[in-house]
């Protein structure tokens, strides 16, 4: 449903992605793995239109993707960034509402009630400031906010970074529920176990290119590939 | 200092009136800056334009015609500025923006000269507020009280819109992090356009209400620019709280400074500005903590 071919992109003069290609399939979860600085976050930012596409093509649901974040969001992609980017001047409720009221049409699949069912913890914090939350709660809020956009593709950048094992487990279970409900996802992760237990497909990024592509089972079994590309 | 209580009440009201005028000017500028990191030095020219439109409209249909239509006309000029110039300069960096909008000040200055001439125009206080009012033991011009009331009412309205409504939350989100706001499907550019127009209208309104107090001259926009910039630097960029706090500080320091230490009055506010920059370089209440 999302296809990147020959992507070149970066920050100003610094090129980070050198002809990266990958594909996320309808109804499946794709994990993007790779070492620090490989270009995983840069790939996601380029998809979202946060970084300019110097060359290559990105096609979403058969059409070239828009190049402004606002249009990318409207086309049905929700993004949970590495830094979570909760709005500090907004309460938890407002953080959710500004995403909710714009999408989903008359009978949205994701409503405020439903995301609060998924993350009851947020319900107790509705009137707190966005940054008065723990790291785990901020991550839940960032995911809930993305879901309220009723996306057809959810993109997550290192959802477990800096979280306690018990919260990592909780996030894992929730994402597993979303996967079971058929929501396509792209997950960038450092946590190999977390990523490969959720994902159907895996692409490993190294030095701005896709260096290994296959299924999650394959990479779990392929210790040579793990060693070469991930240093596991 | 053998002044009585009435004297100080009078000064306090004068300070408040100056503060409200500065607030109307600074709120638009600061939110525009906070939302889009756009520096519009020509904001003061819109204030002058508001005063000129008010003078012309008042000549046709009286003060209130100017009061209601001049801000709309200034917003119209804002739309032209936005579509002709500002939209193209959104990504060109602060240096280019400062230079171009600084140049714009002089373009507007000469345009007002061409259309209205070099002589100062006067505009009458509306009859409704022509008299004086007994207040706290003194007699105070009703028109100045009107300005204070108007400033407070607009502050309350903006506090409500920014703090309690959906569009207010979207504006705050945009000020916090415009890239993430866009990723949530918020049309930050359109939001910016709306805020820009409202900011222009408020600058125009400030010009309208100031017009009967001052004489309307082409350079009034340039004169108000520095105080407005001081207000937003002291208050902190991007926030309503900063704009009102900065305006009050400026209004009171300026007014009481002129009474208590006339020799120092002109440097006092700059000393305060320097102190704020040393102690809290981001200003007192910046939108981004
Ligand atoms: N804002 C930036 N400006 C310039 N270079 C950057 C910027 N952000 C990242 N880079 C560089 O781009 C390269 C790829 O960074 P990227 O964030 O995509 O890596 P990553 O794979 O997400 O790594 P990590 O696992 O540490 O998050 C790195 O070499 C990094 O130094
Ligand atoms: Mg990263």
XYZ file of C-alpha atoms and ligand atoms in Angstrom:
553
model
C 0.000 0.000 0.000
C 3.036 2.244 0.485
C 5.957 1.899 -1.853
C 9.246 3.754 -1.738
C 11.576 3.424 -4.686
C 15.028 4.918 -5.031
C 14.537 7.517 -2.300
C 17.222 10.152 -1.867
C 16.770 12.605 0.939
C 18.555 14.261 3.856
C 19.085 17.435 5.800
C 20.142 20.406 3.688
C 23.439 19.551 2.046
C 23.823 16.306 3.990
C 22.334 13.429 2.061
C 21.299 10.523 4.305
C 19.217 8.227 2.102
C 20.921 6.952 -1.044
C 18.341 5.210 -3.166
C 16.313 3.447 -0.491
C 13.429 1.200 -1.592
C 10.874 -0.639 0.503
C 7.246 -1.656 0.463
C 4.580 -1.864 3.164
C 1.742 -4.238 2.349
C -1.960 -3.850 3.001
C -3.018 -5.419 6.310
C 0.559 -6.187 7.395
C 3.131 -4.803 9.773
C 6.518 -3.783 8.421
C 9.463 -3.329 10.773
C 12.349 -1.114 9.728
C 15.508 -2.131 11.569
C 19.058 -0.847 11.477
C 21.841 0.586 13.547
C 21.935 4.054 15.046
C 22.208 6.658 12.350
C 21.300 4.237 9.545
C 18.551 6.545 8.292
C 15.405 4.966 9.740
C 13.929 8.149 11.185
C 14.993 10.039 8.081
C 12.973 7.556 5.998
C 9.844 8.185 8.058
C 10.296 11.955 7.976
C 10.655 11.801 4.217
C 7.424 9.796 3.918
C 5.634 12.408 6.041
C 6.844 15.277 3.894
C 8.912 16.704 6.740
C 12.037 16.341 4.608
C 12.204 17.100 0.885
C 12.433 14.231 -1.547
C 15.511 14.857 -3.685
C 14.881 11.929 -5.959
C 12.869 8.710 -6.125
C 9.169 7.969 -5.788
C 6.757 7.378 -2.919
C 3.409 5.865 -3.855
C 0.574 5.492 -1.340
C -2.496 3.484 -2.351
C -1.549 3.734 -5.991
C -1.014 7.497 -6.068
C 2.157 9.580 -5.658
C 2.191 10.809 -2.079
C 1.696 14.499 -1.298
C 4.776 16.464 -0.273
C 3.339 18.559 2.574
C 2.805 16.936 6.004
C -0.713 18.348 6.147
C -1.670 16.628 2.880
C 0.112 13.403 3.825
C -1.926 13.306 7.037
C -5.115 13.963 5.106
C -4.342 11.138 2.721
C -4.603 8.722 5.676
C -1.188 8.332 7.304
C -0.675 8.921 11.028
C 2.812 9.455 12.432
C 4.104 8.847 15.954
C 7.560 10.450 16.006
C 10.603 9.289 17.926
C 10.348 12.358 20.166
C 6.576 11.830 20.609
C 6.038 15.563 20.178
C 3.199 15.999 22.624
C 2.143 19.665 22.576
C 3.254 21.116 25.925
C 0.749 24.004 25.916
C -2.183 21.660 25.438
C -3.890 19.404 27.935
C -4.095 15.685 27.233
C -7.700 16.191 26.144
C -6.748 18.981 23.749
C -3.863 16.947 22.352
C -6.403 14.282 21.463
C -9.189 16.582 20.310
C -7.182 18.539 17.768
C -6.411 15.281 16.001
C -9.893 13.833 16.411
C -12.214 16.503 15.142
C -10.648 16.656 11.733
C -10.865 13.109 10.510
C -13.054 10.076 10.237
C -16.187 11.520 8.673
C -19.639 10.790 10.055
C -18.983 7.435 11.724
C -15.296 7.338 12.593
C -13.827 4.017 13.597
C -11.711 5.591 16.315
C -13.524 7.821 18.774
C -12.395 9.375 22.021
C -14.171 6.599 23.962
C -12.426 3.912 21.999
C -8.909 5.267 22.430
C -9.572 5.741 26.144
C -10.710 2.116 26.292
C -7.422 1.163 24.699
C -5.394 3.371 27.071
C -7.456 3.827 30.267
C -4.449 5.520 31.859
C -4.972 8.547 29.619
C -8.547 8.901 30.821
C -7.256 9.698 34.301
C -4.942 12.380 32.963
C -7.257 14.230 30.613
C -6.819 17.654 32.213
C -3.090 17.376 32.823
C -0.689 19.373 30.710
C 0.745 17.391 27.841
C 4.215 17.329 29.350
C 3.153 16.426 32.887
C 2.995 12.831 31.696
C 5.524 10.077 32.187
C 7.410 8.841 29.147
C 5.109 5.837 28.856
C 1.985 7.959 29.101
C 3.365 10.329 26.486
C 3.887 7.383 24.178
C 0.314 6.197 24.773
C -0.938 9.705 24.077
C 1.066 9.933 20.863
C -0.377 6.623 19.657
C -3.917 7.521 20.751
C -3.623 10.861 18.959
C -2.541 9.075 15.792
C -5.424 6.610 15.993
C -7.959 9.420 16.367
C -6.961 10.521 12.886
C -8.509 7.241 11.724
C -5.479 6.456 9.605
C -5.225 3.734 7.012
C -1.518 3.428 7.846
C 0.112 4.023 11.226
C 3.828 4.879 11.338
C 5.709 4.576 14.639
C 9.305 5.635 15.300
C 10.860 3.679 18.193
C 7.718 3.348 20.318
C 9.627 1.585 23.117
C 12.603 3.934 23.396
C 13.382 4.773 27.014
C 10.402 2.907 28.474
C 10.321 0.475 31.390
C 9.895 -3.214 30.454
C 6.346 -3.339 31.818
C 5.310 -0.384 29.616
C 7.100 -1.927 26.634
C 4.995 -5.037 27.205
C 1.817 -2.949 27.397
C 2.615 -1.051 24.189
C 3.443 -4.365 22.525
C 0.051 -5.832 23.484
C -1.830 -2.770 22.288
C -0.020 -2.739 18.948
C -0.727 -6.467 18.673
C -4.446 -5.660 19.134
C -4.242 -3.030 16.399
C -2.542 -5.502 14.108
C -5.236 -8.106 14.825
C -7.828 -5.472 13.923
C -6.133 -5.191 10.520
C -4.427 -1.798 10.816
C -1.316 -1.649 8.596
C 1.730 -0.315 10.437
C 5.343 0.613 9.840
C 7.433 0.328 13.004
C 10.999 1.553 13.368
C 12.663 -0.204 16.303
C 15.972 -0.833 18.035
C 14.370 -3.535 20.152
C 14.820 -6.582 17.906
C 12.554 -8.913 19.885
C 9.773 -6.357 20.097
C 9.933 -5.562 16.393
C 10.162 -9.081 15.025
C 7.388 -10.431 17.227
C 4.991 -7.762 15.938
C 6.078 -7.540 12.327
C 5.207 -9.678 9.329
C 7.870 -8.155 7.114
C 11.255 -6.677 7.886
C 13.536 -4.347 6.035
C 16.987 -3.551 7.381
C 18.406 -0.137 6.567
C 22.152 0.468 6.496
C 23.895 3.626 5.327
C 20.762 4.984 3.717
C 19.814 1.903 1.715
C 17.718 -1.216 2.219
C 20.352 -3.893 2.815
C 18.128 -6.831 3.768
C 14.489 -7.541 2.994
C 12.468 -10.540 4.081
C 9.970 -11.847 6.600
C 10.161 -11.568 10.368
C 10.653 -15.350 10.720
C 13.499 -15.260 8.248
C 15.469 -12.633 10.096
C 14.833 -14.306 13.435
C 16.382 -17.438 11.983
C 19.192 -15.708 10.122
C 21.845 -15.043 12.730
C 24.390 -14.058 10.109
C 22.162 -11.263 8.847
C 21.454 -10.136 12.405
C 25.141 -10.028 13.120
C 26.114 -8.219 9.925
C 23.378 -5.582 9.844
C 22.261 -5.147 13.386
C 25.244 -6.202 15.491
C 22.932 -8.362 17.612
C 7.016 64.237 46.009
C 3.950 65.898 47.392
C 1.407 64.383 45.077
C -1.956 63.284 46.352
C -3.652 59.985 45.799
C -5.712 61.356 42.916
C -2.533 62.182 41.033
C -1.314 58.606 41.298
C -4.696 57.219 40.305
C -4.549 59.411 37.227
C -1.076 58.149 36.364
C -2.127 54.555 36.882
C -5.078 54.985 34.537
C -2.854 56.664 31.952
C -0.404 53.785 32.256
C -3.218 51.292 31.831
C -4.495 53.098 28.761
C -1.049 53.080 27.140
C -0.677 49.415 28.039
C -3.932 48.479 26.331
C -2.911 50.264 23.152
C 0.401 48.420 23.149
C -1.390 45.180 23.871
C -3.589 45.537 20.774
C -0.439 46.015 18.712
C 1.787 43.417 20.268
C -0.638 40.501 20.453
C -0.877 40.110 16.681
C 2.844 40.500 16.153
C 3.815 38.061 18.873
C 1.425 35.283 17.849
C 2.386 35.675 14.188
C 6.005 35.351 15.221
C 5.345 32.418 17.534
C 3.263 30.533 15.002
C 5.376 30.959 11.925
C 8.662 32.513 13.058
C 7.787 35.345 10.749
C 9.144 38.795 11.539
C 6.835 41.542 10.319
C 8.387 44.894 11.092
C 5.662 46.602 9.062
C 3.141 45.790 11.785
C 3.433 49.379 13.060
C 2.608 50.709 9.599
C -0.716 48.901 9.780
C -1.399 50.821 12.977
C -0.728 54.105 11.156
C -2.893 52.954 8.280
C -5.719 52.210 10.730
C -5.498 55.767 12.010
C -5.585 57.221 8.476
C -8.496 55.067 7.395
C -10.297 56.094 10.574
C -9.639 59.780 9.858
C -11.024 59.496 6.322
C -13.999 57.380 7.318
C -14.775 59.634 10.267
C -14.945 62.564 7.860
C -17.632 60.688 5.918
C -19.653 58.893 8.534
C -18.363 59.871 11.950
C -16.099 58.151 14.460
C -17.989 54.886 14.692
C -17.874 54.288 10.978
C -14.090 54.509 11.230
C -14.072 52.367 14.345
C -15.857 49.480 12.676
C -14.608 49.728 9.102
C -10.985 50.828 9.431
C -9.836 47.547 11.094
C -11.582 45.617 8.319
C -9.849 47.759 5.703
C -6.498 47.186 7.416
C -7.165 43.454 7.443
C -7.819 43.814 3.705
C -4.404 45.412 3.275
C -3.036 42.532 5.340
C -4.551 40.043 2.890
C -2.856 41.864 0.000
C 0.455 41.887 1.848
C 0.103 38.219 2.643
C -0.721 37.050 -0.859
C 1.672 39.426 -2.607
C 4.701 39.210 -0.386
C 4.613 37.310 2.855
C 3.511 33.950 1.501
C 6.484 33.984 -0.859
C 8.876 34.865 1.942
C 7.783 32.230 4.432
C 10.873 30.104 3.964
C 13.412 32.789 3.191
C 14.788 33.191 6.713
C 14.651 35.995 9.276
C 17.270 38.242 7.676
C 15.400 38.575 4.397
C 12.099 39.000 6.239
C 13.465 41.762 8.433
C 14.933 43.592 5.446
C 11.844 43.326 3.278
C 9.348 44.250 5.985
C 11.634 47.074 7.102
C 11.601 48.348 3.526
C 7.838 47.998 3.569
C 7.672 50.511 6.422
C 9.056 53.184 4.111
C 6.858 52.169 1.212
C 3.808 52.511 3.462
C 5.149 55.765 4.852
C 5.353 57.287 1.392
C 2.033 55.850 0.310
C 0.310 57.518 3.257
C 2.101 60.751 2.345
C 0.871 60.493 -1.238
C -2.719 59.759 -0.280
C -3.146 61.898 2.835
C -0.371 64.480 2.592
C 2.249 65.429 5.124
C 0.068 67.425 7.491
C -1.136 65.894 10.709
C -4.804 64.947 10.706
C -7.026 65.269 13.717
C -10.030 63.190 14.577
C -12.602 64.000 17.228
C -13.420 61.896 20.223
C -16.881 60.363 19.666
C -19.633 62.304 21.442
C -20.572 59.206 23.425
C -17.219 59.357 25.219
C -16.570 63.099 24.934
C -16.885 63.978 28.620
C -15.121 63.116 31.811
C -16.113 60.518 34.326
C -15.850 60.573 38.132
C -13.754 57.619 39.084
C -11.826 56.741 42.254
C -12.021 60.351 43.358
C -10.788 61.907 40.135
C -12.247 63.061 36.873
C -10.941 61.009 33.985
C -11.590 61.343 30.238
C -14.309 58.873 29.293
C -12.584 58.138 25.993
C -9.442 56.892 27.715
C -11.571 54.666 29.911
C -13.177 53.363 26.745
C -9.736 52.373 25.433
C -8.942 50.589 28.705
C -12.281 48.745 28.579
C -11.827 47.843 24.931
C -8.319 46.491 25.552
C -9.524 44.392 28.476
C -12.507 43.105 26.484
C -10.265 42.080 23.598
C -7.849 40.453 26.010
C -10.741 38.467 27.516
C -12.053 37.486 24.081
C -8.620 36.342 22.911
C -8.016 34.474 26.161
C -11.296 32.649 25.575
C -10.598 31.828 21.934
C -7.010 30.764 22.505
C -7.662 28.928 25.755
C -11.061 27.323 25.314
C -11.827 26.705 21.675
C -10.755 24.175 19.094
C -9.123 26.758 16.862
C -7.311 28.205 19.879
C -5.907 24.778 20.732
C -4.813 24.402 17.117
C -3.042 27.770 17.220
C -1.256 26.818 20.454
C -0.284 23.476 18.928
C 1.091 25.319 15.901
C 3.107 27.659 18.125
C 4.464 24.676 20.115
C 5.459 22.602 17.108
C 4.214 23.540 13.661
C 5.712 20.480 11.964
C 3.894 18.055 14.271
C 0.685 20.059 14.013
C 0.860 19.657 10.226
C 1.430 15.930 10.622
C -1.895 15.771 12.481
C -3.616 17.277 9.473
C -3.833 20.818 10.780
C -3.536 23.325 7.966
C -0.963 25.480 9.723
C -0.564 27.793 6.753
C -4.261 28.644 6.750
C -4.172 29.074 10.506
C -1.282 31.479 10.052
C -3.242 33.426 7.456
C -6.223 33.775 9.819
C -4.004 34.852 12.712
C -2.200 37.271 10.432
C -5.478 38.901 9.351
C -6.743 39.158 12.927
C -3.379 40.627 13.980
C -3.619 43.213 11.187
C -7.172 44.114 12.175
C -6.125 44.583 15.815
C -3.179 46.759 14.775
C -5.624 48.787 12.690
C -7.999 48.997 15.652
C -5.177 50.298 17.833
C -4.578 53.011 15.233
C -8.268 53.904 15.192
C -8.614 54.301 18.946
C -5.280 56.115 19.268
C -6.163 58.604 16.534
C -8.252 61.005 18.671
C -5.521 61.097 21.337
C -2.603 61.823 19.040
C -2.353 63.605 15.782
C -2.346 61.261 12.834
C 1.024 61.523 11.094
C 2.793 59.302 8.557
C 5.543 58.340 10.982
C 3.289 57.218 13.836
C 3.796 53.608 12.761
C 7.534 53.882 13.052
C 7.253 55.509 16.473
C 5.140 52.707 17.897
C 7.278 49.925 16.424
C 10.089 50.048 18.999
C 7.762 50.011 22.039
C 5.850 47.109 20.486
C 9.025 45.132 19.918
C 10.158 45.863 23.482
C 6.802 44.586 24.760
C 7.088 41.262 22.983
C 10.725 40.763 23.910
C 10.000 41.449 27.591
C 6.797 39.388 27.563
C 8.225 36.437 25.656
C 7.372 35.405 22.126
C 4.163 33.829 21.009
C 1.982 34.072 24.090
C -1.062 36.085 25.092
C 0.154 36.198 28.677
C 3.491 37.574 27.515
C 1.825 40.257 25.393
C -0.394 41.513 28.224
C 2.382 41.318 30.820
C 4.887 43.073 28.558
C 2.344 45.781 27.704
C 1.519 46.442 31.351
C 5.187 46.586 32.294
C 5.970 48.968 29.463
C 2.932 51.169 30.127
C 3.621 51.508 33.851
C 7.393 51.894 33.634
C 7.046 54.495 30.912
C 4.300 56.493 32.607
C 5.622 56.393 36.159
C 9.187 56.794 34.980
C 8.234 60.051 33.288
C 6.722 61.313 36.544
C 9.210 60.016 39.086
C 12.459 60.347 37.209
C 11.931 62.495 34.127
C 15.662 62.615 33.384
C 15.848 58.838 33.326
C 12.483 58.116 31.741
C 13.762 57.451 28.245
C 16.458 55.002 29.338
C 14.467 53.270 32.071
C 12.587 50.947 29.757
C 15.754 50.017 27.909
C 17.448 49.251 31.215
C 14.517 47.008 32.092
C 14.712 45.362 28.686
C 18.408 44.707 29.201
C 17.714 43.286 32.668
C 15.084 40.905 31.309
C 17.427 39.798 28.540
C 20.158 39.067 31.064
C 17.976 37.280 33.627
C 15.496 35.568 31.317
C 16.585 35.897 27.683
C 13.415 34.257 26.363
C 11.199 36.850 28.059
C 8.817 36.448 30.972
C 6.134 34.172 29.540
C 7.293 32.686 26.237
C 4.930 30.262 24.533
C 7.679 27.672 24.366
C 8.919 26.933 27.871
N 18.479 17.276 11.874
C 19.557 16.689 11.308
N 20.470 17.418 10.637
C 21.541 16.847 10.054
N 21.785 15.539 10.083
C 20.923 14.746 10.734
C 19.754 15.285 11.385
N 19.092 14.261 11.941
C 19.793 13.150 11.666
N 20.886 13.426 10.942
C 21.878 12.456 10.436
O 21.263 11.581 9.538
C 21.719 10.261 9.707
C 20.549 9.331 9.883
O 19.792 9.723 11.036
P 18.450 9.026 11.442
O 17.868 9.844 12.549
O 17.625 8.769 10.266
O 18.982 7.656 12.025
P 18.169 6.475 12.710
O 18.375 5.306 11.842
O 16.792 6.884 12.987
O 19.009 6.294 14.050
P 18.509 6.025 15.555
O 18.344 4.582 15.680
O 19.646 6.532 16.389
O 17.252 6.800 15.766
C 22.652 10.281 10.910
O 23.969 10.247 10.415
C 22.385 11.596 11.576
O 23.564 12.124 12.123
Mg 15.758 7.359 14.673
